[in-house]
Coordinates of C-alpha atoms and ligand atoms in Angstrom, one line a residue:
X1 CA 166.8 45.6 110.2
X2 CA 165.4 46.0 113.6
X3 CA 161.9 45.0 114.7
X4 CA 159.5 44.3 117.5
X5 CA 157.8 40.9 117.3
X6 CA 154.5 41.0 119.1
X7 CA 152.0 38.2 119.7
X8 CA 148.5 39.1 120.7
X9 CA 147.4 37.6 123.9
X10 CA 145.6 38.1 127.2
X11 CA 145.3 41.2 129.5
X12 CA 148.4 43.0 130.7
X13 CA 148.6 42.9 134.5
X14 CA 151.1 44.3 136.9
X15 CA 153.0 47.5 137.7
X16 CA 155.4 49.6 135.8
X17 CA 157.5 52.6 136.9
X18 CA 158.0 55.1 134.1
X19 CA 161.2 56.9 133.4
X20 CA 162.0 60.6 133.6
X21 CA 160.4 62.5 130.7
X22 CA 162.4 62.5 127.5
X23 CA 161.0 65.8 126.5
X24 CA 162.2 67.4 129.7
X25 CA 165.6 65.6 130.1
X26 CA 166.7 66.7 126.6
X27 CA 166.2 70.3 127.5
X28 CA 167.8 70.0 130.9
X29 CA 170.9 68.7 129.2
X30 CA 170.9 71.8 127.0
X31 CA 170.3 74.1 130.0
X32 CA 173.3 72.7 131.8
X33 CA 175.4 74.4 129.1
X34 CA 174.5 77.7 130.7
X35 CA 176.8 77.3 133.7
X36 CA 180.4 76.2 134.0
X37 CA 180.8 73.4 136.6
X38 CA 179.3 70.1 137.4
X39 CA 175.5 69.6 137.0
X40 CA 173.8 66.4 138.0
X41 CA 170.5 65.3 136.3
X42 CA 168.7 62.3 137.8
X43 CA 165.9 60.0 136.6
X44 CA 167.2 60.4 133.1
X45 CA 165.6 57.9 130.7
X46 CA 167.8 55.2 129.1
X47 CA 166.8 56.0 125.5
X48 CA 168.5 56.7 122.2
X49 CA 167.5 60.4 122.0
X50 CA 169.3 61.0 125.3
X51 CA 172.4 59.2 124.1
X52 CA 172.5 61.4 121.0
X53 CA 172.0 64.6 123.1
X54 CA 174.9 63.4 125.3
X55 CA 177.0 63.2 122.1
X56 CA 176.0 66.7 121.1
X57 CA 177.2 67.9 124.5
X58 CA 180.4 66.0 124.2
X59 CA 181.0 67.5 120.9
X60 CA 180.6 70.9 122.5
X61 CA 183.3 70.0 125.0
X62 CA 181.2 68.8 127.9
X63 CA 182.2 65.8 130.0
X64 CA 179.3 63.4 130.1
X65 CA 179.0 60.5 132.5
X66 CA 175.9 58.3 132.5
X67 CA 175.3 55.8 135.3
X68 CA 172.0 54.2 136.4
X69 CA 169.9 57.1 135.2
X70 CA 172.1 59.8 136.6
X71 CA 173.9 62.1 134.2
X72 CA 176.8 64.1 135.5
X73 CA 177.8 66.9 133.1
X74 CA 181.1 68.6 133.5
X75 CA 180.7 71.9 131.7
X76 CA 184.0 73.8 131.1
X77 CA 184.7 77.5 131.1
X78 CA 184.8 77.1 127.3
X79 CA 182.1 75.4 125.4
X80 CA 181.8 75.0 121.6
X81 CA 179.4 76.9 119.5
X82 CA 178.7 74.5 116.6
X83 CA 176.7 71.3 116.5
X84 CA 177.4 68.7 113.9
X85 CA 175.0 67.7 111.2
X86 CA 175.3 64.0 111.7
X87 CA 174.0 64.3 115.3
X88 CA 171.5 67.1 114.8
X89 CA 170.0 65.3 111.9
X90 CA 169.2 62.4 114.3
X91 CA 167.6 64.6 117.0
X92 CA 165.5 67.6 116.2
X93 CA 165.3 68.5 119.9
X94 CA 169.0 69.4 119.8
X95 CA 167.8 72.7 118.3
X96 CA 167.4 73.8 122.0
X97 CA 171.1 74.4 122.3
X98 CA 170.4 77.6 120.3
X99 CA 169.3 79.6 123.3
X100 CA 171.8 78.5 125.8
X101 CA 174.8 78.7 123.4
X102 CA 173.8 82.1 122.2
X103 CA 173.6 83.2 125.8
X104 CA 177.0 81.8 126.7
X105 CA 179.0 82.3 123.5
X106 CA 177.2 85.1 121.7
X107 CA 177.4 82.9 118.6
X108 CA 175.9 79.5 117.6
X109 CA 175.7 77.5 114.5
X110 CA 173.3 74.6 114.4
X111 CA 172.8 72.1 111.6
X112 CA 169.3 71.8 110.3
X113 CA 167.3 69.6 112.7
X114 CA 166.1 66.1 112.1
X115 CA 164.2 63.7 114.5
X116 CA 160.7 62.5 114.0
X117 CA 159.4 63.0 110.5
X118 CA 156.3 65.0 111.6
X119 CA 155.8 67.2 108.6
X120 CA 157.0 70.8 108.4
X121 CA 158.5 71.3 111.9
X122 CA 159.5 74.9 111.5
X123 CA 161.7 76.9 114.0
X124 CA 160.6 80.4 112.8
X125 CA 159.2 81.2 116.3
X126 CA 162.5 80.3 118.0
X127 CA 164.4 82.5 115.6
X128 CA 162.1 85.5 115.6
X129 CA 162.0 85.5 119.4
X130 CA 165.8 85.4 119.5
X131 CA 166.0 88.2 117.0
X132 CA 163.8 90.3 119.3
X133 CA 166.3 89.7 122.0
X134 CA 169.1 91.1 119.8
X135 CA 170.3 88.1 117.8
X136 CA 171.3 88.4 114.2
X137 CA 170.1 85.3 112.3
X138 CA 171.5 83.9 109.1
X139 CA 170.9 80.6 107.2
X140 CA 172.9 78.3 105.1
X141 CA 171.6 75.3 103.0
X142 CA 171.9 73.0 106.0
X143 CA 172.4 75.2 109.0
X144 CA 171.2 78.2 110.9
X145 CA 173.5 80.6 112.7
X146 CA 172.8 83.3 115.3
X147 CA 175.1 85.9 116.8
X148 CA 174.8 88.7 119.2
X149 CA 176.9 91.4 120.9
X150 CA 174.8 90.7 124.0
X151 CA 171.2 89.5 124.4
X152 CA 168.7 92.0 125.9
X153 CA 165.3 91.3 127.5
X154 CA 162.3 91.7 125.2
X155 CA 158.6 91.5 125.1
X156 CA 157.7 88.5 123.0
X157 CA 154.2 87.3 122.1
X158 CA 154.3 83.9 120.6
X159 CA 151.7 83.5 117.8
X160 CA 151.5 79.8 118.8
X161 CA 152.4 78.3 122.1
X162 CA 155.4 76.3 120.8
X163 CA 157.1 74.1 123.3
X164 CA 160.5 74.3 121.7
X165 CA 160.4 78.1 121.1
X166 CA 159.3 78.7 124.7
X167 CA 162.3 76.6 125.9
X168 CA 164.8 78.2 123.7
X169 CA 163.7 81.7 124.6
X170 CA 163.7 80.9 128.3
X171 CA 167.2 79.7 128.2
X172 CA 168.4 82.7 126.1
X173 CA 166.6 85.1 128.6
X174 CA 168.0 83.9 131.9
X175 CA 171.3 85.7 131.5
X176 CA 170.1 88.5 129.1
X177 CA 170.2 92.1 130.3
X178 CA 166.8 93.2 131.7
X179 CA 163.4 91.5 131.6
X180 CA 161.9 89.2 129.0
X181 CA 158.2 88.5 128.9
X182 CA 157.1 85.5 126.9
X183 CA 153.4 85.8 126.1
X184 CA 151.3 82.8 124.9
X185 CA 154.0 80.6 126.3
X186 CA 153.7 76.8 126.3
X187 CA 152.4 75.4 129.6
X188 CA 153.7 71.8 129.4
X189 CA 154.9 70.2 132.6
X190 CA 158.3 69.8 130.9
X191 CA 158.5 73.6 130.7
X192 CA 157.8 73.8 134.4
X193 CA 160.5 71.2 135.0
X194 CA 163.0 73.2 133.0
X195 CA 162.2 76.3 135.0
X196 CA 162.7 74.4 138.2
X197 CA 166.2 73.5 137.0
X198 CA 167.0 77.0 135.8
X199 CA 165.8 78.4 139.2
X200 CA 168.2 76.0 141.0
X201 CA 170.9 77.3 138.8
X202 CA 170.1 80.8 140.0
X203 CA 167.7 82.1 137.4
X204 CA 164.9 84.5 138.1
X205 CA 161.8 83.2 136.4
X206 CA 158.1 83.4 137.2
X207 CA 154.9 82.3 135.6
X208 CA 155.9 78.9 134.3
X209 CA 152.9 76.6 133.8
X210 CA 150.9 79.7 132.8
X211 CA 150.8 81.4 129.4
X212 CA 152.9 84.3 130.6
X213 CA 156.5 83.7 131.7
X214 CA 158.6 86.6 132.9
X215 CA 162.4 86.2 133.1
X216 CA 164.7 88.7 134.8
X217 CA 168.2 88.3 133.6
X218 CA 170.9 87.5 136.1
X219 CA 174.7 87.9 135.7
X220 CA 175.6 84.3 135.7
X221 CA 174.3 80.9 136.6
X222 CA 175.8 78.0 138.7
X223 CA 175.5 74.3 138.1
X224 CA 172.7 72.4 139.8
X225 CA 171.3 69.0 140.8
X226 CA 167.9 68.1 139.5
X227 CA 165.5 65.1 139.2
X228 CA 163.6 64.9 135.9
X229 CA 159.8 64.9 136.1
X230 CA 158.1 61.6 135.2
X231 CA 157.2 60.9 131.6
X232 CA 153.5 61.5 131.1
X233 CA 153.6 60.2 127.5
X234 CA 155.3 56.9 128.5
X235 CA 152.8 56.7 131.4
X236 CA 149.9 57.3 129.0
X237 CA 151.1 54.6 126.7
X238 CA 151.1 52.0 129.5
X239 CA 147.7 53.3 130.6
X240 CA 146.4 52.6 127.1
X241 CA 147.9 49.2 127.1
X242 CA 145.9 48.4 130.3
X243 CA 142.6 49.6 128.8
X244 CA 143.3 48.0 125.4
X245 CA 144.0 44.5 126.7
X246 CA 141.4 44.5 129.4
X247 CA 144.1 44.3 132.0
X248 CA 145.1 46.3 135.1
X249 CA 148.3 48.2 135.2
X250 CA 149.6 50.4 138.1
X251 CA 151.7 53.1 136.4
X252 CA 154.1 54.7 138.9
X253 CA 156.4 57.6 138.8
X254 CA 154.1 60.1 137.1
X255 CA 152.0 63.0 138.5
X256 CA 148.3 62.3 137.6
X257 CA 147.8 66.0 137.4
X258 CA 149.9 65.9 134.2
X259 CA 147.5 63.5 132.6
X260 CA 144.1 65.1 133.3
X261 CA 142.8 65.2 129.8
X262 CA 144.3 61.7 129.0
X263 CA 142.6 60.2 132.1
X264 CA 139.3 61.8 131.3
X265 CA 139.4 60.2 127.8
X266 CA 140.3 56.8 129.3
X267 CA 137.3 57.2 131.6
X268 CA 135.2 58.2 128.6
X269 CA 136.0 55.0 126.8
X270 CA 135.0 53.0 129.9
X271 CA 138.3 52.4 131.6
X272 CA 138.5 52.6 135.4
X273 CA 141.2 55.1 136.6
X274 CA 142.4 55.3 140.2
X275 CA 144.8 58.2 140.9
X276 CA 147.5 58.2 143.5
X277 CA 150.0 60.9 144.5
X278 CA 152.7 59.3 142.3
X279 CA 150.8 57.4 139.7
X280 CA 147.6 55.9 138.4
X281 CA 146.1 52.4 138.1
X282 CA 144.1 51.8 135.0
X283 CA 141.9 48.8 134.3
X284 CA 139.2 47.9 131.8
X285 CA 136.9 45.1 130.8
X286 CA 135.4 44.3 127.5
X287 CA 132.9 46.8 126.0
X288 CA 134.9 50.0 125.5
X289 CA 132.9 52.9 124.1
X290 CA 133.8 55.3 121.3
X291 CA 134.8 58.9 122.1
X292 CA 136.1 62.0 120.4
X293 CA 139.6 63.4 121.0
X294 CA 141.1 66.7 119.9
X295 CA 144.9 67.2 120.3
X296 CA 146.0 70.6 121.6
X297 CA 148.9 72.2 123.4
X298 CA 148.9 71.3 127.1
X299 CA 146.6 71.1 129.1
X300 CA 144.8 69.8 126.0
X301 CA 145.1 66.2 124.9
X302 CA 148.8 65.5 123.9
X303 CA 149.5 64.9 120.2
X304 CA 152.2 62.4 121.4
X305 CA 149.4 60.0 122.6
X306 CA 147.1 60.4 119.6
X307 CA 148.4 57.2 117.8
X308 CA 148.1 55.1 120.9
X309 CA 144.5 56.2 121.4
X310 CA 143.7 55.4 117.8
X311 CA 144.5 51.8 118.5
X312 CA 142.3 51.9 121.7
X313 CA 139.4 53.5 119.7
X314 CA 139.7 50.8 117.0
X315 CA 138.6 48.4 119.8
X316 CA 135.7 50.5 121.1
X317 CA 132.1 50.2 120.1
X318 CA 130.9 53.0 117.9
X319 CA 132.4 55.7 115.8
X320 CA 135.1 58.0 117.3
X321 CA 136.9 61.0 115.8
X322 CA 140.5 62.0 116.6
X323 CA 141.3 65.5 115.4
X324 CA 145.0 66.3 115.1
X325 CA 145.8 70.0 115.5
X326 CA 149.5 70.1 116.4
X327 CA 151.5 68.3 113.6
X328 CA 150.5 67.8 110.0
X329 CA 152.1 64.4 109.5
X330 CA 150.9 62.5 112.5
X331 CA 148.6 60.2 110.5
X332 CA 151.3 58.1 108.8
X333 CA 150.3 55.5 111.3
X334 CA 146.9 55.1 109.8
X335 CA 148.0 53.1 106.8
X336 CA 149.8 50.6 109.1
X337 CA 146.9 50.3 111.4
X338 CA 144.6 49.7 108.4
X339 CA 146.9 46.9 107.3
X340 CA 146.3 45.3 110.7
X341 CA 142.5 45.5 110.2
X342 CA 141.5 48.8 111.8
X343 CA 138.7 50.7 110.1
X344 CA 140.0 54.3 110.1
X345 CA 139.4 57.0 107.4
X346 CA 141.0 60.3 107.2
X347 CA 139.0 63.5 106.4
X348 CA 141.4 66.5 106.5
X349 CA 143.0 66.3 109.9
X350 CA 140.2 64.2 111.4
X351 CA 140.7 60.5 111.7
X352 CA 137.3 58.7 111.9
X353 CA 137.6 55.3 113.6
X354 CA 134.9 52.7 113.4
X355 CA 135.0 49.9 116.0
X356 CA 135.4 47.4 117.2
X357 CA 137.4 45.6 114.5
X358 CA 139.5 42.4 114.9
X359 CA 143.1 43.2 114.3
X360 CA 145.5 40.7 112.9
X361 CA 149.3 40.4 112.9
X362 CA 150.9 41.9 109.9
X363 CA 154.3 43.3 108.9
X364 CA 154.1 47.0 109.6
X365 CA 156.6 49.9 109.9
X366 CA 157.1 52.3 112.8
X367 CA 157.0 55.6 110.9
X368 CA 157.9 57.7 113.9
X369 CA 158.3 57.2 117.7
X370 CA 154.7 57.3 118.9
X371 CA 153.4 55.5 115.8
X372 CA 155.8 52.7 116.5
X373 CA 154.6 52.4 120.1
X374 CA 151.0 52.4 118.9
X375 CA 151.7 49.5 116.5
X376 CA 153.3 47.5 119.3
X377 CA 150.1 48.1 121.3
X378 CA 148.0 47.0 118.3
X379 CA 150.0 43.8 118.2
X380 CA 149.1 43.0 121.8
X381 CA 145.5 42.6 120.8
X382 CA 146.0 41.3 117.3
X383 CA 145.4 37.7 116.1
X384 CA 148.8 36.1 115.4
X385 CA 152.1 37.8 115.2
X386 CA 152.8 41.4 114.2
X387 CA 156.2 42.5 113.1
X388 CA 156.9 46.2 113.7
X389 CA 159.9 47.2 111.6
X390 CA 162.1 50.2 112.2
X391 CA 162.2 49.6 115.9
X392 CA 164.9 52.2 116.4
X393 CA 162.2 54.8 116.3
X394 CA 160.6 53.3 119.4
X395 CA 164.1 53.0 121.1
X396 CA 164.3 56.8 120.8
X397 CA 161.7 57.4 123.5
X398 CA 160.8 54.2 125.5
X399 CA 163.2 52.7 128.0
X400 CA 163.2 48.8 127.7
X401 CA 159.8 48.9 126.0
X402 CA 159.7 45.2 125.1
X403 CA 161.0 44.0 128.5
X404 CA 158.6 46.3 130.4
X405 CA 155.7 44.9 128.3
X406 CA 156.9 41.4 128.9
X407 CA 157.0 42.0 132.7
X408 CA 153.3 42.8 132.4
X409 CA 152.5 39.6 130.5
X410 CA 152.8 40.8 126.9
X411 CA 154.5 38.6 124.3
X412 CA 156.9 41.2 122.9
X413 CA 160.5 40.7 121.6
X414 CA 162.9 43.3 120.2
X415 CA 165.1 41.8 117.5
X416 CA 168.0 43.1 115.5
X417 CA 168.3 41.1 112.2
X418 CA 170.7 41.8 109.4
X419 CA 169.1 43.0 106.2
X420 CA 168.0 40.1 104.0
X421 CA 167.7 37.6 106.8
X422 CA 164.4 36.2 108.0
X423 CA 163.2 37.8 111.2
X424 CA 163.1 34.7 113.2
Ligands
LIG1 C1 157.6 69.1 121.5 C2 157.9 67.7 121.8 C3 157.0 66.8 121.0 C4 155.5 67.2 121.1 C5 155.4 68.7 120.8 C6 154.0 69.2 121.1 C7 160.2 67.6 122.4 C8 161.5 67.1 122.1 N1 159.3 67.4 121.5 O1 158.0 69.3 120.1 O2 157.1 65.5 121.4 O3 154.7 66.5 120.2 O4 156.3 69.5 121.7 O5 153.6 68.9 122.4 O6 160.0 68.2 123.4 N2 155.9 75.4 115.0 C9 156.1 76.4 114.1 N3 157.2 77.3 114.2 C10 158.0 77.2 115.3 C11 157.8 76.1 116.2 C12 156.8 75.3 116.1 O7 155.4 76.5 113.1 O8 159.0 78.0 115.4 C13 154.8 74.5 114.8 C14 155.4 73.0 114.5 O9 155.6 72.9 113.2 C15 154.2 72.2 115.0 C16 153.7 73.0 116.2 O10 154.1 74.3 116.0 O11 153.2 72.1 114.0 C17 154.1 72.5 117.6 O12 155.5 72.6 117.7 P1 156.2 72.7 119.1 O13 155.2 73.0 120.2 O14 157.3 73.7 119.0 O15 156.7 71.3 119.4 P2 158.2 70.8 119.5 O16 158.9 71.6 120.6 O17 158.8 70.6 118.2

């Protein structure tokens, strides 16, 4: 058993520097497969998901050296074309090796993805896009396979602005023959970061950050050196911690431009937000106000901060509504928050939050990465001690979460306890 033990207390005060974005770094690791030679990726977060992705690359024959947030990837002239089930089942994002491996090998076989249990996370858009570029797709019970005699540029209109599909198609297109247009492309900052890396590798891409990306295939790519963009979700989590506890936290290492909608919601609940070039300072006093939130693809409010904001809204005066539009199983956190005393009801994909309610320490379970972080935040303002089980979910995405919260004055400990033993 692994858990976070959290005791509610006073305001969190201080400064925290966020890591590079998990959701960018994972894709950059995959992109490195496109070019033989030594690529260097800096500002890589020290989290479990990156460790798993490193193992996926090692399995494919890549030399991986991780030191102080710098990953050196030695990609050989030969790379593998199969990813093993035991790794892929732990990391859904590893599906992004589809595009680069198909581009390099003309064949790829990927075990069925795992990762966060967020409902039916389909990959149909990845596959139909690759098929438009000339891939033949086939399935087994627990794998998907793609092969091609050579990828060709195509005109692809995504029916939904999927982050993962946009990334896979981008990486497949950079060395395809001719021009690929991805319409209704995802606009997330992590896509922009991926394109910046691909461009350093010699790719010809334009339009990233808009809903139309155009890729002109080049013959071959070269390895590159790149620094990962700051993690806007980690930053948003600490910003919520400041507002929630009535504290003041300077969150550094993130572009406030990537948090526009998040900062506007923090202001709407009554927090004070000061923006700097490389970060934000968030503070709040008692008397938070209810507000409504709708999760949407970027630049809308990120689904990955929905659970953390539910905790914040549970402490705000009035009735708030959070509408989840991106994933169908995001609300597993509701039952756990309710156990801690939050008053939240679910109507279809709308969570209605009535506040403020006094939270109390309880034994709860991190059902996924962001739900886990939200429960730790809830523990920071709860009476008594909360035990957040299944801490490994939180380790997937937050570098030193307990230590960073402790440095801000939070009473948070990460424990590993054998099954059957008491938690203390
Ligand atoms: C990425 C992020 C995740 C974030 C999400 C949305 C990573 C590792 N994960 O996930 O943290 O919450 O973006 O910002 O970067 N869909 C389909 N068919 C597809 C692809 C997606 O139906 O082929 C659906 C999914 O089931 C989901 C929605 O589209 O309901 C969003 O998925 P997508 O944008 O692809 O997110 P991910 O890349 O999986």
